Coordinates of C-alpha atoms in Angstrom, one line a residue:
M1 CA 161.3 153.5 90.3
G2 CA 162.0 149.6 91.9
D3 CA 158.6 147.4 93.3
V4 CA 157.8 150.1 96.0
P5 CA 154.1 150.6 96.2
P6 CA 153.2 154.1 95.1
D7 CA 151.4 154.4 98.7
M8 CA 154.6 154.1 101.0
P9 CA 157.1 156.9 101.5
V10 CA 160.7 155.6 100.5
R11 CA 163.9 157.8 100.5
Q12 CA 166.6 157.6 97.6
A13 CA 168.8 154.4 97.6
R14 CA 172.0 156.5 97.0
P15 CA 171.2 160.2 98.5
A16 CA 172.9 162.7 96.8
R17 CA 173.0 164.1 100.0
S18 CA 175.4 163.1 102.5
A19 CA 174.9 163.0 106.2
P20 CA 176.9 166.2 107.8
T21 CA 180.2 165.7 108.5
H22 CA 181.8 167.3 111.7
G23 CA 178.9 169.6 112.0
R24 CA 179.3 170.6 108.5
E25 CA 176.7 169.7 106.0
V26 CA 177.8 167.8 102.6
R27 CA 175.9 167.9 99.4
G28 CA 176.7 166.2 96.1
K29 CA 178.8 163.2 95.7
P30 CA 180.8 161.3 98.4
A31 CA 184.6 163.0 98.5
N32 CA 187.2 161.9 96.4
A33 CA 189.4 159.3 98.2
R34 CA 192.2 160.8 100.0
K35 CA 195.5 159.4 101.2
P36 CA 196.4 158.0 104.8
G37 CA 196.1 160.4 107.3
G38 CA 193.5 162.6 106.0
K39 CA 195.4 164.5 103.5
S40 CA 193.9 165.0 99.9
A41 CA 195.9 162.5 97.5
N42 CA 196.0 166.1 95.2
P43 CA 197.5 169.3 96.5
V44 CA 195.9 171.2 93.2
A45 CA 192.5 169.8 94.9
R46 CA 193.5 170.8 98.3
G47 CA 194.1 174.1 97.3
R48 CA 191.2 174.1 95.5
D49 CA 189.3 172.8 98.5
S50 CA 189.9 175.9 100.9
R51 CA 188.2 178.4 99.0
H52 CA 185.0 179.2 99.9
F53 CA 182.3 180.2 97.3
A54 CA 178.7 181.7 98.1
A55 CA 175.4 181.9 96.7
L56 CA 172.6 184.3 97.6
D57 CA 169.0 183.8 96.1
L58 CA 166.6 186.9 97.1
G59 CA 163.1 185.4 95.9
T60 CA 159.7 187.2 96.6
N61 CA 159.1 185.6 100.1
N62 CA 162.6 184.7 101.3
C63 CA 166.4 185.9 101.3
R64 CA 168.8 182.8 101.6
L65 CA 172.5 182.1 101.6
L66 CA 174.8 179.1 101.1
I67 CA 178.3 179.5 101.8
A68 CA 180.5 176.4 100.9
R69 CA 183.6 174.8 100.1
P70 CA 184.5 172.3 97.0
Q71 CA 184.6 168.8 98.4
G72 CA 185.3 166.0 96.2
D73 CA 182.6 166.1 93.4
G74 CA 180.4 168.1 95.5
F75 CA 180.9 170.5 98.4
A76 CA 180.7 170.8 102.1
V77 CA 178.2 173.7 103.5
V78 CA 180.0 176.2 105.5
D79 CA 177.5 178.6 106.9
A80 CA 174.1 179.5 105.8
F81 CA 171.4 181.8 106.3
S82 CA 167.5 182.3 105.9
R83 CA 164.9 184.6 106.3
I84 CA 161.2 185.5 105.4
V85 CA 161.0 189.1 104.4
R86 CA 158.4 189.0 101.8
L87 CA 160.2 191.3 99.5
G88 CA 157.1 191.0 96.9
E89 CA 154.2 191.8 99.7
G90 CA 151.8 193.7 98.4
L91 CA 153.4 194.2 94.6
A92 CA 150.3 192.3 92.9
K93 CA 148.3 195.2 93.6
S94 CA 150.8 198.2 93.2
G95 CA 153.1 196.9 91.0
R96 CA 156.0 198.2 93.1
L97 CA 158.5 197.2 96.2
S98 CA 156.9 198.5 98.9
D99 CA 158.8 200.7 101.6
A100 CA 158.4 197.8 104.6
A101 CA 159.5 195.0 102.5
I102 CA 162.6 196.9 101.1
E103 CA 163.7 197.3 104.9
R104 CA 163.0 193.9 105.7
T105 CA 164.9 193.1 103.0
I106 CA 167.9 195.3 103.7
V107 CA 168.1 194.2 107.2
A108 CA 168.1 190.5 105.8
L109 CA 171.1 191.5 103.0
K110 CA 173.0 193.0 105.9
I111 CA 173.4 189.9 107.8
C112 CA 174.6 188.2 104.9
A113 CA 177.1 190.7 103.5
E114 CA 178.6 190.5 107.3
K115 CA 178.8 186.2 106.5
L116 CA 180.3 187.0 103.2
K117 CA 182.9 189.0 104.7
R118 CA 183.8 187.1 107.7
R119 CA 184.0 183.7 105.6
N120 CA 186.2 185.4 103.3
V121 CA 184.2 184.1 100.3
T122 CA 186.8 183.9 97.3
L123 CA 183.6 183.9 94.6
S124 CA 180.2 184.7 95.3
R125 CA 176.9 185.2 92.7
A126 CA 173.7 186.9 94.2
V127 CA 170.2 186.7 92.1
A128 CA 167.0 187.9 92.3
T129 CA 164.2 186.5 90.8
E130 CA 160.1 187.7 90.4
A131 CA 159.7 190.0 92.8
C132 CA 162.1 192.2 90.8
R133 CA 161.4 191.1 87.4
R134 CA 158.0 192.8 88.1
A135 CA 158.5 195.5 90.6
V136 CA 159.0 199.3 88.3
N137 CA 160.9 200.1 91.2
G138 CA 163.1 197.0 91.2
A139 CA 166.4 198.8 89.8
D140 CA 165.9 201.4 92.6
F141 CA 165.7 198.4 95.0
I142 CA 169.0 196.5 93.6
A143 CA 170.6 200.2 93.5
R144 CA 169.5 200.9 97.2
A145 CA 170.7 197.4 98.2
Y146 CA 174.2 197.4 96.2
A147 CA 174.8 201.1 98.3
E148 CA 173.8 200.1 101.5
T149 CA 175.1 196.4 102.1
G150 CA 177.7 196.1 98.7
I151 CA 175.8 193.0 97.5
L152 CA 174.8 193.7 94.0
L153 CA 171.9 191.6 93.0
D154 CA 171.4 190.2 89.5
I155 CA 167.8 189.8 88.3
I156 CA 167.6 187.2 86.3
T157 CA 165.1 185.5 83.4
A158 CA 162.8 183.4 84.5
E159 CA 164.4 180.9 82.4
E160 CA 167.6 180.9 84.0
E161 CA 165.9 180.6 87.4
A162 CA 164.6 177.3 86.1
R163 CA 167.9 175.9 85.0
L164 CA 169.4 176.9 88.3
A165 CA 166.5 175.0 90.0
V166 CA 167.3 171.8 88.0
L167 CA 170.9 172.1 88.6
G168 CA 170.5 172.3 91.5
C169 CA 168.1 169.2 92.4
H170 CA 168.3 167.3 90.0
A171 CA 170.5 164.6 91.5
L172 CA 167.2 163.3 93.6
I173 CA 165.2 162.8 90.4
E174 CA 164.1 159.2 90.9
P175 CA 165.7 156.8 87.6
G176 CA 164.0 156.3 84.4
E177 CA 164.0 156.6 80.8
D178 CA 161.1 159.0 80.0
P179 CA 161.3 162.8 80.5
A180 CA 161.0 164.1 84.2
L181 CA 159.0 166.9 85.5
V182 CA 160.5 169.7 87.9
F183 CA 159.3 172.4 89.5
D184 CA 159.8 175.4 92.0
I185 CA 156.9 176.9 93.2
G186 CA 158.4 180.3 94.0
G187 CA 156.9 183.5 95.8
G188 CA 156.2 185.7 92.9
S189 CA 156.1 182.6 90.1
T190 CA 156.3 179.2 89.4
E191 CA 159.0 177.3 86.8
L192 CA 158.1 174.5 85.6
V193 CA 160.8 171.8 83.5
L194 CA 160.7 169.1 81.5
V195 CA 163.8 167.3 81.6
D196 CA 165.6 164.6 79.8
T197 CA 167.3 162.4 82.4
K198 CA 169.4 160.0 80.1
G199 CA 173.0 162.0 80.5
E200 CA 174.7 162.9 83.3
T201 CA 173.3 166.4 83.4
P202 CA 169.8 166.7 82.5
R203 CA 168.6 168.5 79.5
V204 CA 166.0 170.5 79.5
L205 CA 163.5 169.7 76.8
D206 CA 161.1 172.6 77.5
W207 CA 160.2 174.9 80.4
H208 CA 157.5 177.4 81.5
S209 CA 157.3 179.9 84.3
A210 CA 153.9 180.8 85.8
P211 CA 153.0 183.9 87.6
W212 CA 151.6 182.7 90.3
G213 CA 153.9 181.9 93.6
V214 CA 152.3 181.9 96.7
V215 CA 152.9 185.5 97.8
S216 CA 151.3 186.8 94.6
L217 CA 148.7 184.3 94.1
T218 CA 147.3 184.6 97.9
E219 CA 147.2 188.6 97.4
S220 CA 145.5 188.0 94.3
A221 CA 143.1 185.0 95.5
G222 CA 143.2 183.9 98.8
H223 CA 140.5 184.3 101.7
G224 CA 140.5 186.4 104.2
P225 CA 141.3 186.0 108.0
P226 CA 138.5 183.9 110.5
G227 CA 135.7 185.9 110.7
A228 CA 136.2 187.2 107.3
D229 CA 137.1 184.4 105.2
G230 CA 133.4 183.4 104.6
G231 CA 133.3 180.4 106.7
A232 CA 134.1 177.0 105.1
D233 CA 132.0 177.7 101.8
G234 CA 134.2 180.9 101.5
R235 CA 137.7 179.2 102.1
A236 CA 136.5 176.6 99.0
A237 CA 135.3 179.2 97.1
A238 CA 138.8 180.7 97.5
Y239 CA 141.1 177.8 97.0
A240 CA 138.4 176.6 93.7
R241 CA 139.9 180.0 92.3
M242 CA 143.4 179.7 93.0
R243 CA 143.2 176.2 91.1
A244 CA 141.1 178.3 88.2
L245 CA 144.1 180.8 88.0
V246 CA 147.1 178.4 88.3
T247 CA 145.4 175.8 86.0
D248 CA 144.8 178.5 83.2
S249 CA 148.9 180.0 83.5
M250 CA 149.8 176.5 83.1
A251 CA 147.3 175.7 79.9
A252 CA 149.7 176.2 77.0
F253 CA 152.9 174.2 78.7
A254 CA 150.3 171.0 80.1
A255 CA 149.3 170.9 76.1
R256 CA 152.9 170.8 75.1
L257 CA 153.4 167.9 77.4
P258 CA 154.4 164.4 76.1
R259 CA 151.7 161.8 76.8
G260 CA 151.3 158.0 77.0
I261 CA 154.3 158.3 79.7
A262 CA 153.9 155.1 81.8
V263 CA 155.6 156.3 84.9
P264 CA 155.6 160.3 85.5
R265 CA 158.1 161.3 87.6
L266 CA 158.1 164.3 89.8
L267 CA 160.5 166.1 91.6
G268 CA 159.6 169.5 93.4
T269 CA 161.2 172.2 94.8
S270 CA 160.1 174.6 97.5
G271 CA 159.1 176.0 100.7
T272 CA 155.8 174.5 100.0
V273 CA 156.6 170.9 99.3
T274 CA 159.2 170.8 102.0
T275 CA 156.6 172.1 104.6
L276 CA 153.7 169.5 103.3
A277 CA 156.5 167.1 103.8
S278 CA 156.8 167.7 107.0
V279 CA 153.5 167.7 107.7
Y280 CA 153.0 164.2 106.2
L281 CA 156.1 162.8 108.4
G282 CA 154.2 164.5 111.5
L283 CA 157.1 166.4 112.3
T284 CA 157.4 168.7 115.1
H285 CA 159.9 171.1 113.8
Y286 CA 161.5 171.1 110.5
D287 CA 164.1 168.7 109.9
R288 CA 165.9 169.3 106.7
S289 CA 167.6 165.5 107.0
Q290 CA 164.5 164.0 107.0
V291 CA 162.9 165.7 104.3
D292 CA 165.5 166.2 101.4
G293 CA 165.3 163.4 98.9
L294 CA 162.3 161.8 100.9
I295 CA 159.5 160.2 98.3
V296 CA 156.3 160.8 99.2
P297 CA 152.7 159.3 97.5
A298 CA 150.8 162.1 95.5
A299 CA 147.7 161.0 96.7
A300 CA 148.6 161.9 100.4
M301 CA 150.2 165.3 99.4
R302 CA 146.4 165.8 97.4
R303 CA 144.7 165.1 100.7
I304 CA 147.2 167.3 103.0
S305 CA 146.6 170.4 100.6
L306 CA 142.7 169.2 101.0
D307 CA 143.1 169.6 104.1
L308 CA 145.1 172.7 105.0
A309 CA 142.8 174.4 102.3
G310 CA 139.8 173.9 104.6
K311 CA 141.3 175.1 107.7
D312 CA 141.2 178.7 108.6
L313 CA 144.3 180.9 109.7
Q314 CA 144.6 180.3 113.3
Q315 CA 144.0 176.1 112.6
R316 CA 146.8 176.3 110.2
A317 CA 149.1 178.6 112.4
Q318 CA 149.0 175.9 115.1
L319 CA 150.1 173.1 113.0
P320 CA 154.2 172.2 113.3
C321 CA 156.2 173.5 110.5
I322 CA 153.9 175.9 109.4
G323 CA 152.9 178.5 112.1
T324 CA 152.3 182.1 111.5
E325 CA 155.4 182.6 108.7
R326 CA 153.6 180.2 106.3
A327 CA 150.1 180.1 107.4
D328 CA 148.5 182.5 105.0
L329 CA 150.8 181.3 102.1
V330 CA 150.6 177.8 102.4
V331 CA 147.1 177.3 100.9
A332 CA 148.4 179.1 97.8
G333 CA 151.0 176.6 97.4
C334 CA 148.6 173.4 98.0
A335 CA 146.7 175.0 95.0
I336 CA 149.4 175.4 92.7
L337 CA 150.8 171.3 93.4
E338 CA 147.1 170.2 92.9
T339 CA 147.5 171.9 89.4
I340 CA 150.9 170.4 88.6
L341 CA 149.7 167.0 89.9
D342 CA 146.7 167.2 87.8
L343 CA 149.0 168.2 83.9
W344 CA 151.6 165.7 85.2
P345 CA 149.9 162.5 86.9
A346 CA 152.7 161.1 88.9
E347 CA 151.7 158.4 91.6
R348 CA 154.8 159.5 93.7
L349 CA 156.6 163.3 94.3
G350 CA 159.9 163.6 95.2
I351 CA 160.9 166.3 97.6
A352 CA 164.1 168.7 97.3
D353 CA 165.0 170.9 99.7
R354 CA 167.6 172.6 97.1
G355 CA 167.6 174.3 94.2
I356 CA 168.9 177.8 93.1
R357 CA 171.7 178.4 95.3
E358 CA 173.2 174.9 95.0
G359 CA 172.7 175.5 90.8
I360 CA 174.9 178.6 91.4
L361 CA 177.4 177.1 93.3
R362 CA 178.2 174.6 90.8
R363 CA 178.7 176.7 88.4
L364 CA 181.0 178.8 90.1
M365 CA 183.0 176.3 91.4
E366 CA 182.7 174.6 87.8
S367 CA 184.3 177.7 86.4
S368 CA 186.9 178.2 88.6
S369 CA 188.7 174.6 88.4

């Protein structure tokens, strides 16, 4: 971890994410060497690099698409799409995906389908996570989505979700010998994965899926709008309820975690950590190039979390990089993050704006090479 004090933000010395090239973002390791004139040294690789692959991740809160082509040991992003659809809105109480949420999601999926067609994608995979796993009408939604958009969503297990997230972001784990913890705070669940990083690809030692994400936790224990949130005391009580629920859901995993690790390493991938990192940096608008790969003091993230939890909905909505779309959900993310910091007391937190989609793309490209 070097000699950098834990209260100072740093960036990886060798970032896994390269700078954009010709307007197309490059992710992964640097591209293979090329002969003079810019042509690939390997004609087989040149043919492979011309193909487009796609990964779609439909979560409880977001619909996200990434289209890329192989480039060296990584890939170059050709097109992308992200929209907050809140597919799991109301699910915690009704057990069903609502008609309104389904309509919003179908609209987003149609945009994704058009992009897939326009980019002439060779191989793709679309996955759905906690909302579709939990909803009684999840299978009906999958069938309707396929009929109306041509996109066949695969409802994956929580374990596969966790492994894909690690595969997509592990390059940003800080160097070290002891196990590291990777987490993904989703809309309907939170995945935690303990990994051994001694090999080229991390080996999963243990994992856990907690049934609380920013949507499900907000709907179950969040406070109301201004004037109906109980004021400062009411907001504090709601935050305490959230923390208690998350702590209980992670207790069994916390008991299995190794003790006595000298320098715990922690990497988070989710809208929560990227949003809080943006607040930490004081950004006026979200900038992935400044956030992905950032390492921030854990104590600073706790201070930001407590500050946001004390604000009312309107106050949070006025903050850049939070706005109205995230104002009601960010506090739940803060409660989950603080609980993770309790059970794995790292001094620094790595931030990843990458995860499931990147993990899917790597698998697709490896299987076709």
